[in-house]
mmCIF file of C-alpha atoms in Angstrom:
data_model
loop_
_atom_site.group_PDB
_atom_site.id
_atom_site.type_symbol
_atom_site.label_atom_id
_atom_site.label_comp_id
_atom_site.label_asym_id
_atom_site.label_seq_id
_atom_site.Cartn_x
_atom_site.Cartn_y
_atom_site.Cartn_z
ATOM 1 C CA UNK W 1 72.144 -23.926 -109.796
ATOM 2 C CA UNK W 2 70.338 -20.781 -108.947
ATOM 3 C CA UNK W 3 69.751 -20.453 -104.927
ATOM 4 C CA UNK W 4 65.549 -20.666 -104.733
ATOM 5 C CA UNK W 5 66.622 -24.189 -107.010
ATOM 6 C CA UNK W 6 68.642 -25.688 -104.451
ATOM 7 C CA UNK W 7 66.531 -24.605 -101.460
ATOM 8 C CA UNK W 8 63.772 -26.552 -102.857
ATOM 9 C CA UNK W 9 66.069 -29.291 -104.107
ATOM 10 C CA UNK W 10 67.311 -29.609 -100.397
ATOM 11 C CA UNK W 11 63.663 -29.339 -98.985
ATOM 12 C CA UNK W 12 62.640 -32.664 -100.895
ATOM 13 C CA UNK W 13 66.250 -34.183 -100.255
ATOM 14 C CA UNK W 14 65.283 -33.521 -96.253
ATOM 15 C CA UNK W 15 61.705 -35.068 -96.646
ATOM 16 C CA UNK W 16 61.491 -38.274 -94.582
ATOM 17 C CA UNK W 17 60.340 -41.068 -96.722
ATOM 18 C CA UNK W 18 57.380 -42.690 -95.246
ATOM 19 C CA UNK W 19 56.250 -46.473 -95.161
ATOM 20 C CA UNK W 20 55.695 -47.833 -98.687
ATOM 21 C CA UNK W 21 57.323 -44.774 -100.512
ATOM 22 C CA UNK W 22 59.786 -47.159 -102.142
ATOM 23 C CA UNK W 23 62.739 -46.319 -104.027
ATOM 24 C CA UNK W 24 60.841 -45.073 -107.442
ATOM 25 C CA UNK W 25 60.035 -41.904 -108.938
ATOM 26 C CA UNK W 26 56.751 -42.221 -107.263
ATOM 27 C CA UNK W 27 58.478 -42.130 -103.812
ATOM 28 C CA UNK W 28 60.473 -39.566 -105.017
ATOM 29 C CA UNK W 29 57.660 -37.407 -105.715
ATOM 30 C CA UNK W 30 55.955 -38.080 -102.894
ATOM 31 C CA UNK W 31 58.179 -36.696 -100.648
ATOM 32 C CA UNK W 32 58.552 -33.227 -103.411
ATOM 33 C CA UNK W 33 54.616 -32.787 -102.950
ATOM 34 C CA UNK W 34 54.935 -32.839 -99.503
ATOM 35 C CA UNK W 35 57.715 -30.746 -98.950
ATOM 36 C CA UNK W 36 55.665 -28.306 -101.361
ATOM 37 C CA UNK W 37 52.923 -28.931 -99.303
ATOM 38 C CA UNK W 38 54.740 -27.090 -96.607
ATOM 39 C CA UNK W 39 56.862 -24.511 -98.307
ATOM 40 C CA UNK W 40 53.343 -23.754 -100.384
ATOM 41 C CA UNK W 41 50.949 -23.484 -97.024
ATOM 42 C CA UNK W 42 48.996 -26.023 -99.255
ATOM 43 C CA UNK W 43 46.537 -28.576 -98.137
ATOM 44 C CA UNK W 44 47.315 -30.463 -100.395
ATOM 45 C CA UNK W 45 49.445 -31.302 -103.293
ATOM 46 C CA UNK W 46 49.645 -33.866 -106.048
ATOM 47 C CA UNK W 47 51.279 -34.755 -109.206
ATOM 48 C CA UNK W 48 50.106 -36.283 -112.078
ATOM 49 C CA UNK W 49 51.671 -37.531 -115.307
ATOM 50 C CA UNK W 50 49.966 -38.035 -119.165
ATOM 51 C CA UNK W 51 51.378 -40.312 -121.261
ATOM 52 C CA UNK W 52 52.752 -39.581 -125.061
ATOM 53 C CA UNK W 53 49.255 -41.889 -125.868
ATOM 54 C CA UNK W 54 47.256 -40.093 -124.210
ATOM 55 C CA UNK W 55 46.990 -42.250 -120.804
ATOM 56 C CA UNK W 56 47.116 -40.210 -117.544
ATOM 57 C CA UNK W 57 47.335 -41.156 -114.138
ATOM 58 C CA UNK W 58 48.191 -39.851 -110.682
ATOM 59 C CA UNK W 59 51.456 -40.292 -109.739
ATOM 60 C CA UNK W 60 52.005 -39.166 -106.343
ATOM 61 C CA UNK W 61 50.201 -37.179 -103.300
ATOM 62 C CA UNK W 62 51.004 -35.149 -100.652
ATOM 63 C CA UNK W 63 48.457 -36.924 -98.149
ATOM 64 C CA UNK W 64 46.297 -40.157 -99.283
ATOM 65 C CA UNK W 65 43.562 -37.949 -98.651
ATOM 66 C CA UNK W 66 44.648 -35.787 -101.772
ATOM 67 C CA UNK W 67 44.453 -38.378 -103.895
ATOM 68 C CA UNK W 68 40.646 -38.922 -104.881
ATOM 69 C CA UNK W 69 40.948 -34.991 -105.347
ATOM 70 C CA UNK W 70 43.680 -35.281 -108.055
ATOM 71 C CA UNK W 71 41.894 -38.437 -109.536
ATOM 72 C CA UNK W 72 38.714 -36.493 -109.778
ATOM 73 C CA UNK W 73 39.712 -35.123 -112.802
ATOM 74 C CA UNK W 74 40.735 -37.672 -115.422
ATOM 75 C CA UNK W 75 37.230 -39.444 -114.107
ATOM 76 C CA UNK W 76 35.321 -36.037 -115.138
ATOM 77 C CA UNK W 77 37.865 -35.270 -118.262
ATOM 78 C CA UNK W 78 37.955 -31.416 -116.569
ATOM 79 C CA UNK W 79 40.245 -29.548 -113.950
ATOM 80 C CA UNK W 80 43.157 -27.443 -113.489
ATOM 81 C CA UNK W 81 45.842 -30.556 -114.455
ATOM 82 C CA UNK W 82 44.072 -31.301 -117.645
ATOM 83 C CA UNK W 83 44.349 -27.130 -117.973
ATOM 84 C CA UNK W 84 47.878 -26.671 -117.296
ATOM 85 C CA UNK W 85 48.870 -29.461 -119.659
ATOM 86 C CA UNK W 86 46.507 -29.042 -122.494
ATOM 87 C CA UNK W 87 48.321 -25.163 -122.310
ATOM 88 C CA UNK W 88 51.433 -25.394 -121.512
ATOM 89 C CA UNK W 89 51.237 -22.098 -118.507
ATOM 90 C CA UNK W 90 49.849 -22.283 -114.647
ATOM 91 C CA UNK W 91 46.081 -22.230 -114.058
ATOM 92 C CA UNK W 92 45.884 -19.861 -111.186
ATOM 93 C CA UNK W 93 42.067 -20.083 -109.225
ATOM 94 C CA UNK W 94 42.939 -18.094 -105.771
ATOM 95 C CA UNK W 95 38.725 -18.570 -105.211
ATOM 96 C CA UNK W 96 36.998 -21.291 -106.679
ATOM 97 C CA UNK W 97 33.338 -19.435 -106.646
ATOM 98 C CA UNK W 98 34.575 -16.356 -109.156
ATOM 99 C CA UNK W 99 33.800 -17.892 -112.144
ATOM 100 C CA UNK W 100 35.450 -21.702 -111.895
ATOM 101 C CA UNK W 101 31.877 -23.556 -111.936
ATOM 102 C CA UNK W 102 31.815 -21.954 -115.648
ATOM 103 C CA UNK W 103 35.524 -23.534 -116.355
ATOM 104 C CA UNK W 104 34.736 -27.109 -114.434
ATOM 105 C CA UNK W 105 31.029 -27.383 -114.154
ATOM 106 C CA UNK W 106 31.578 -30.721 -112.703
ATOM 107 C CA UNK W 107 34.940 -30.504 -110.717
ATOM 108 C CA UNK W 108 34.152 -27.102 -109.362
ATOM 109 C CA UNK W 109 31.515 -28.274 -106.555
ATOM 110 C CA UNK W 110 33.094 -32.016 -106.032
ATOM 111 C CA UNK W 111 36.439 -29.799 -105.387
ATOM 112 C CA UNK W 112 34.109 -27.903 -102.923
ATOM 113 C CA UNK W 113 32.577 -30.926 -101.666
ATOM 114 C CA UNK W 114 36.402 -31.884 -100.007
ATOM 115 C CA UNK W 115 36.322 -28.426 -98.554
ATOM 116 C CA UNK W 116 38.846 -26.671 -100.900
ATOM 117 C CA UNK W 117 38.723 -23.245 -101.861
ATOM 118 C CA UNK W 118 41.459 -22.026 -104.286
ATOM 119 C CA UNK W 119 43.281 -24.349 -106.659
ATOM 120 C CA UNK W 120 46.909 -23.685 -108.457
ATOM 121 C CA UNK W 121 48.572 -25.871 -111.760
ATOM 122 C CA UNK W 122 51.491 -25.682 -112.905
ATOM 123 C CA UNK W 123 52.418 -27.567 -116.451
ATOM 124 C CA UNK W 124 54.845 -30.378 -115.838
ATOM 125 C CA UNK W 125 57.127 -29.262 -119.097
ATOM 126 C CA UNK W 126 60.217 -29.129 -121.131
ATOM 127 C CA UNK W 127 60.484 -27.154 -124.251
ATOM 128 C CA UNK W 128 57.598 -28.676 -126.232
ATOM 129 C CA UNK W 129 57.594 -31.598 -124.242
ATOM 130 C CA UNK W 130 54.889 -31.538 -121.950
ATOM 131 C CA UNK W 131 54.697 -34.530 -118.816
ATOM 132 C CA UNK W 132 51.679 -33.647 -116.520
ATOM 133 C CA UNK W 133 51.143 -31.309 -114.585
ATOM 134 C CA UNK W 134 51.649 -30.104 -110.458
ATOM 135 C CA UNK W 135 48.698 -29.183 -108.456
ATOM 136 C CA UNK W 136 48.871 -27.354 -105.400
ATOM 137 C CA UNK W 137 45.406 -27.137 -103.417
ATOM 138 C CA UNK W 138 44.224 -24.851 -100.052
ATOM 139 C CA UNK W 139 41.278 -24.978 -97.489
ATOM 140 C CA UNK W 140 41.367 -21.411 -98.062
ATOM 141 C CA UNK W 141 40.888 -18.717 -100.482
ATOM 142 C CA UNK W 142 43.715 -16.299 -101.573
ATOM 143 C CA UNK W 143 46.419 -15.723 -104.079
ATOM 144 C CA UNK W 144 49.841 -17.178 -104.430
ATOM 145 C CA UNK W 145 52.533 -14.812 -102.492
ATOM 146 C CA UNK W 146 55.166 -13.538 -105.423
ATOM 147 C CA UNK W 147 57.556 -15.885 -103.876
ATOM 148 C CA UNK W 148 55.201 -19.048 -103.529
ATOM 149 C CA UNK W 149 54.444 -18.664 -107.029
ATOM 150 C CA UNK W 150 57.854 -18.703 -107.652
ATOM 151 C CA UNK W 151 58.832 -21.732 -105.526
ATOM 152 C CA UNK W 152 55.858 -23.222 -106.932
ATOM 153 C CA UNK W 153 57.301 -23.028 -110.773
ATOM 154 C CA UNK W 154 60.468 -24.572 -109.076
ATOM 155 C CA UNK W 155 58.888 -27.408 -107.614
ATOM 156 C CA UNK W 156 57.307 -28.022 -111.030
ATOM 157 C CA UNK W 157 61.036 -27.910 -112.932
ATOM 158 C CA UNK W 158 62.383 -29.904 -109.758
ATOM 159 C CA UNK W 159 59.849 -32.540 -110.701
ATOM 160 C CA UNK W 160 60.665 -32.437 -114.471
ATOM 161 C CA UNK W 161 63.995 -33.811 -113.349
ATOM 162 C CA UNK W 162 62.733 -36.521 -111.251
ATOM 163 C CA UNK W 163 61.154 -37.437 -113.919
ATOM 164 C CA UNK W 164 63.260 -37.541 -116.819
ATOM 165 C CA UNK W 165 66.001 -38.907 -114.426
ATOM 166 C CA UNK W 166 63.586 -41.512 -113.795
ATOM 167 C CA UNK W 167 62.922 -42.645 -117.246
ATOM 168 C CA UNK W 168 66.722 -42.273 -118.225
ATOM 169 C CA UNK W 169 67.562 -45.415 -116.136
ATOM 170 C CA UNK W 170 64.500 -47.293 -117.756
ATOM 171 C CA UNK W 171 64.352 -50.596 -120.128
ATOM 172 C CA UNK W 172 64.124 -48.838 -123.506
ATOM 173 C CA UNK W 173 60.653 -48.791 -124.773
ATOM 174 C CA UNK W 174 59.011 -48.623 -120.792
ATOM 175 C CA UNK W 175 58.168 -45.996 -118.210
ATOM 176 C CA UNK W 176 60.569 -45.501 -115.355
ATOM 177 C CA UNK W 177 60.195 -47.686 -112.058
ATOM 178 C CA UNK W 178 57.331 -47.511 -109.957
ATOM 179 C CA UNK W 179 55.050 -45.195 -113.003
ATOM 180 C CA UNK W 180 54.212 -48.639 -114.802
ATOM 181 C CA UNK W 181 51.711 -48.884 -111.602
ATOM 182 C CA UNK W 182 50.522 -45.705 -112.850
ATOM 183 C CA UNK W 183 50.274 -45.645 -116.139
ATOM 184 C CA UNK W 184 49.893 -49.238 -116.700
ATOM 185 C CA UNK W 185 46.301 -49.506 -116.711
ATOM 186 C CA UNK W 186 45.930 -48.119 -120.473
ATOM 187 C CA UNK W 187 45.911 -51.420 -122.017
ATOM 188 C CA UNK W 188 42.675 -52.298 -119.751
ATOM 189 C CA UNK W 189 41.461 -48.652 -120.073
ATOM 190 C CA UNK W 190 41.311 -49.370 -123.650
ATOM 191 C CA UNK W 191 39.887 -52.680 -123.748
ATOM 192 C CA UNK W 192 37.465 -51.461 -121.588
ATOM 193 C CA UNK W 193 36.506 -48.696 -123.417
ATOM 194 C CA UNK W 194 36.289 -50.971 -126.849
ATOM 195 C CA UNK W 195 33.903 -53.491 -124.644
ATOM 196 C CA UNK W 196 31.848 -50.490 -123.594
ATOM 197 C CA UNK W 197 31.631 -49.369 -127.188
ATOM 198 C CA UNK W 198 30.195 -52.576 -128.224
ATOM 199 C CA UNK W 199 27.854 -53.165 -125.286
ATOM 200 C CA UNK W 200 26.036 -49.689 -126.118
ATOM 201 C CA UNK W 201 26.129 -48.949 -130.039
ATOM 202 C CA UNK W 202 28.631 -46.080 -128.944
ATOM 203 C CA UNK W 203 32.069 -44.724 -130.188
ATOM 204 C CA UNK W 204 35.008 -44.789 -128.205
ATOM 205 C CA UNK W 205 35.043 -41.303 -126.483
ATOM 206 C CA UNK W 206 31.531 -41.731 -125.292
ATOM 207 C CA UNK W 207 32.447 -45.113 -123.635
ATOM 208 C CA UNK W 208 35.030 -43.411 -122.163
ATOM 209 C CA UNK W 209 31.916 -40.540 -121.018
ATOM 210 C CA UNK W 210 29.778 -43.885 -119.739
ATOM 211 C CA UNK W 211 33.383 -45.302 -117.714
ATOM 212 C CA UNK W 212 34.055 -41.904 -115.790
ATOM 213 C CA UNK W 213 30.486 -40.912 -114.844
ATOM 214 C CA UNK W 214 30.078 -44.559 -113.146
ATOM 215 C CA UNK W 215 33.521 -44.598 -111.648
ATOM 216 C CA UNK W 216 32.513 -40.994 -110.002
ATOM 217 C CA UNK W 217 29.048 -42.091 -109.540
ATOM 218 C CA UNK W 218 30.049 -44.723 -107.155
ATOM 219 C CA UNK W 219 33.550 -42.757 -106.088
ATOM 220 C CA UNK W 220 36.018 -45.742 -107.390
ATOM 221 C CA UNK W 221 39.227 -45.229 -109.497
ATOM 222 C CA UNK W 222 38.450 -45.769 -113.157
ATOM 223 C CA UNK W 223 40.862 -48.032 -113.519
ATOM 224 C CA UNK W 224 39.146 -50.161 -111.309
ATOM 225 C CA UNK W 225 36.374 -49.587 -112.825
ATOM 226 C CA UNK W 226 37.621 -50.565 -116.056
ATOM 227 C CA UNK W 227 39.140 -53.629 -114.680
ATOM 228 C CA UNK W 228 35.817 -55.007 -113.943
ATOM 229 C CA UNK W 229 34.290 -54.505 -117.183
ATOM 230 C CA UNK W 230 37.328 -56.441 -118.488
ATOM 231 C CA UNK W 231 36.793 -59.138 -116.264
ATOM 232 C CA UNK W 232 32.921 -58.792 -117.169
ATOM 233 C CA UNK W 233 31.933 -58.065 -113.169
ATOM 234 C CA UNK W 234 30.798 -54.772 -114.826
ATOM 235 C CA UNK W 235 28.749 -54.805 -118.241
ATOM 236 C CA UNK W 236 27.089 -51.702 -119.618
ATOM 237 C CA UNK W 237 25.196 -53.974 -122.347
ATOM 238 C CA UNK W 238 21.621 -53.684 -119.969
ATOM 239 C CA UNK W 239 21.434 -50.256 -119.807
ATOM 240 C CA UNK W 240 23.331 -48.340 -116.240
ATOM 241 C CA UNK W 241 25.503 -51.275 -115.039
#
């Protein structure tokens, strides 16, 4: 193990756990986005994983505050994350008004709404096996030091691990502890996109289109959102719900 790999292993080893962490993978990576949060002079950090069918979710946050930030993205369909893991290499924005608004139209100002400034993504990835992705925020504009960039990249293989050690010790045929909270909305995800589709004469990727703009428009999770169209509290059939 090469020395910058064990500093950051012993960084997240020396994180304290805090209440309602729990002994899961997502605890586990809650405590490696916040010691990246530090090492990183981030304001934020998150993690998020995708699914081999397709379903992505957010699997762990430096602060709570980070999270809506990090969820922002699979409710739009567009963002550094999506980036990363769509190509397999970092999506490096040191200053999010040179030319991101043409990359995210969308995330670009609701990023800038929460006050950040630069944004960095690193592909969650393993050969041609490809997780999620790491996303490393700041308040402030600038680059990535030589050696953050590095420790960032190391963070990123440190939470590979977590990962795959996670779903090693896991029933055969499920996720590893604590990511079936994460990833086990799909099944209502894609009932409720299949309801949606019926309700409005639609197909299934512009149901999805109609499910993210409400869940932004009134700033709730989508799978919340899509929970309530499954338990018909939400229906799309009279026009905006």
């Amino acid at each position: 193990m090469d020395e910058r790999l064990l500093q950051v292993t012993r960084l997240v080893a020396e994180e304290p756990a805090r209440h309602g962490d729990g002994g899961g993978v997502p605890g586990l990576l809650r405590r490696l986005c916040k010691a990246a949060e530090r090492a990183l002079s981030a304001s934020g950090v998150g993690v998020s994983v995708i699914a081999e069918d397709g379903m992505r979710g957010v699997a762990a946050v430096s602060e709570p505050a980070c999270e809506p930030i990090e969820e922002l993205q699979f409710e739009l369909g567009e963002g550094p994350c999506l980036d990363a893991f769509a190509t397999g290499s970092p999506v490096l924005v040191p200053d999010l008004t040179d030319g991101a608004v043409g990359r995210w139209p969308v995330y670009t100002p609701a990023l800038h709404e929460y006050g950040m400034r630069a944004v960095f993504a690193f592909p969650l990835q393993i050969g041609a096996a490809r997780l999620g992705a790491l996303d490393v925020f700041r308040i402030e504009r600038g680059s990535l030091s030589a050696g953050e960039f590095r420790d960032a990249l190391t963070f990123a293989d440190v939470a590979v691990t977590t990962l795959l050690d996670g779903q090693a010790d896991a029933t055969p045929g499920e996720v590893a502890d604590g990511l079936d909270e994460v990833l086990g909305q799909r099944a209502e995800l894609f009932q409720a996109q299949g309801m949606v589709a019926v309700q409005l004469g639609i197909s299934l990727t512009d149901a999805l289109a109609q499910l993210r703009a409400h869940a932004y428009a009134e700033g709730r999770p989508l799978g919340n959102v899509a929970r309530d169209v499954v338990a018909r509290r939400i229906s799309f059939g009279s026009g905006r719900p």
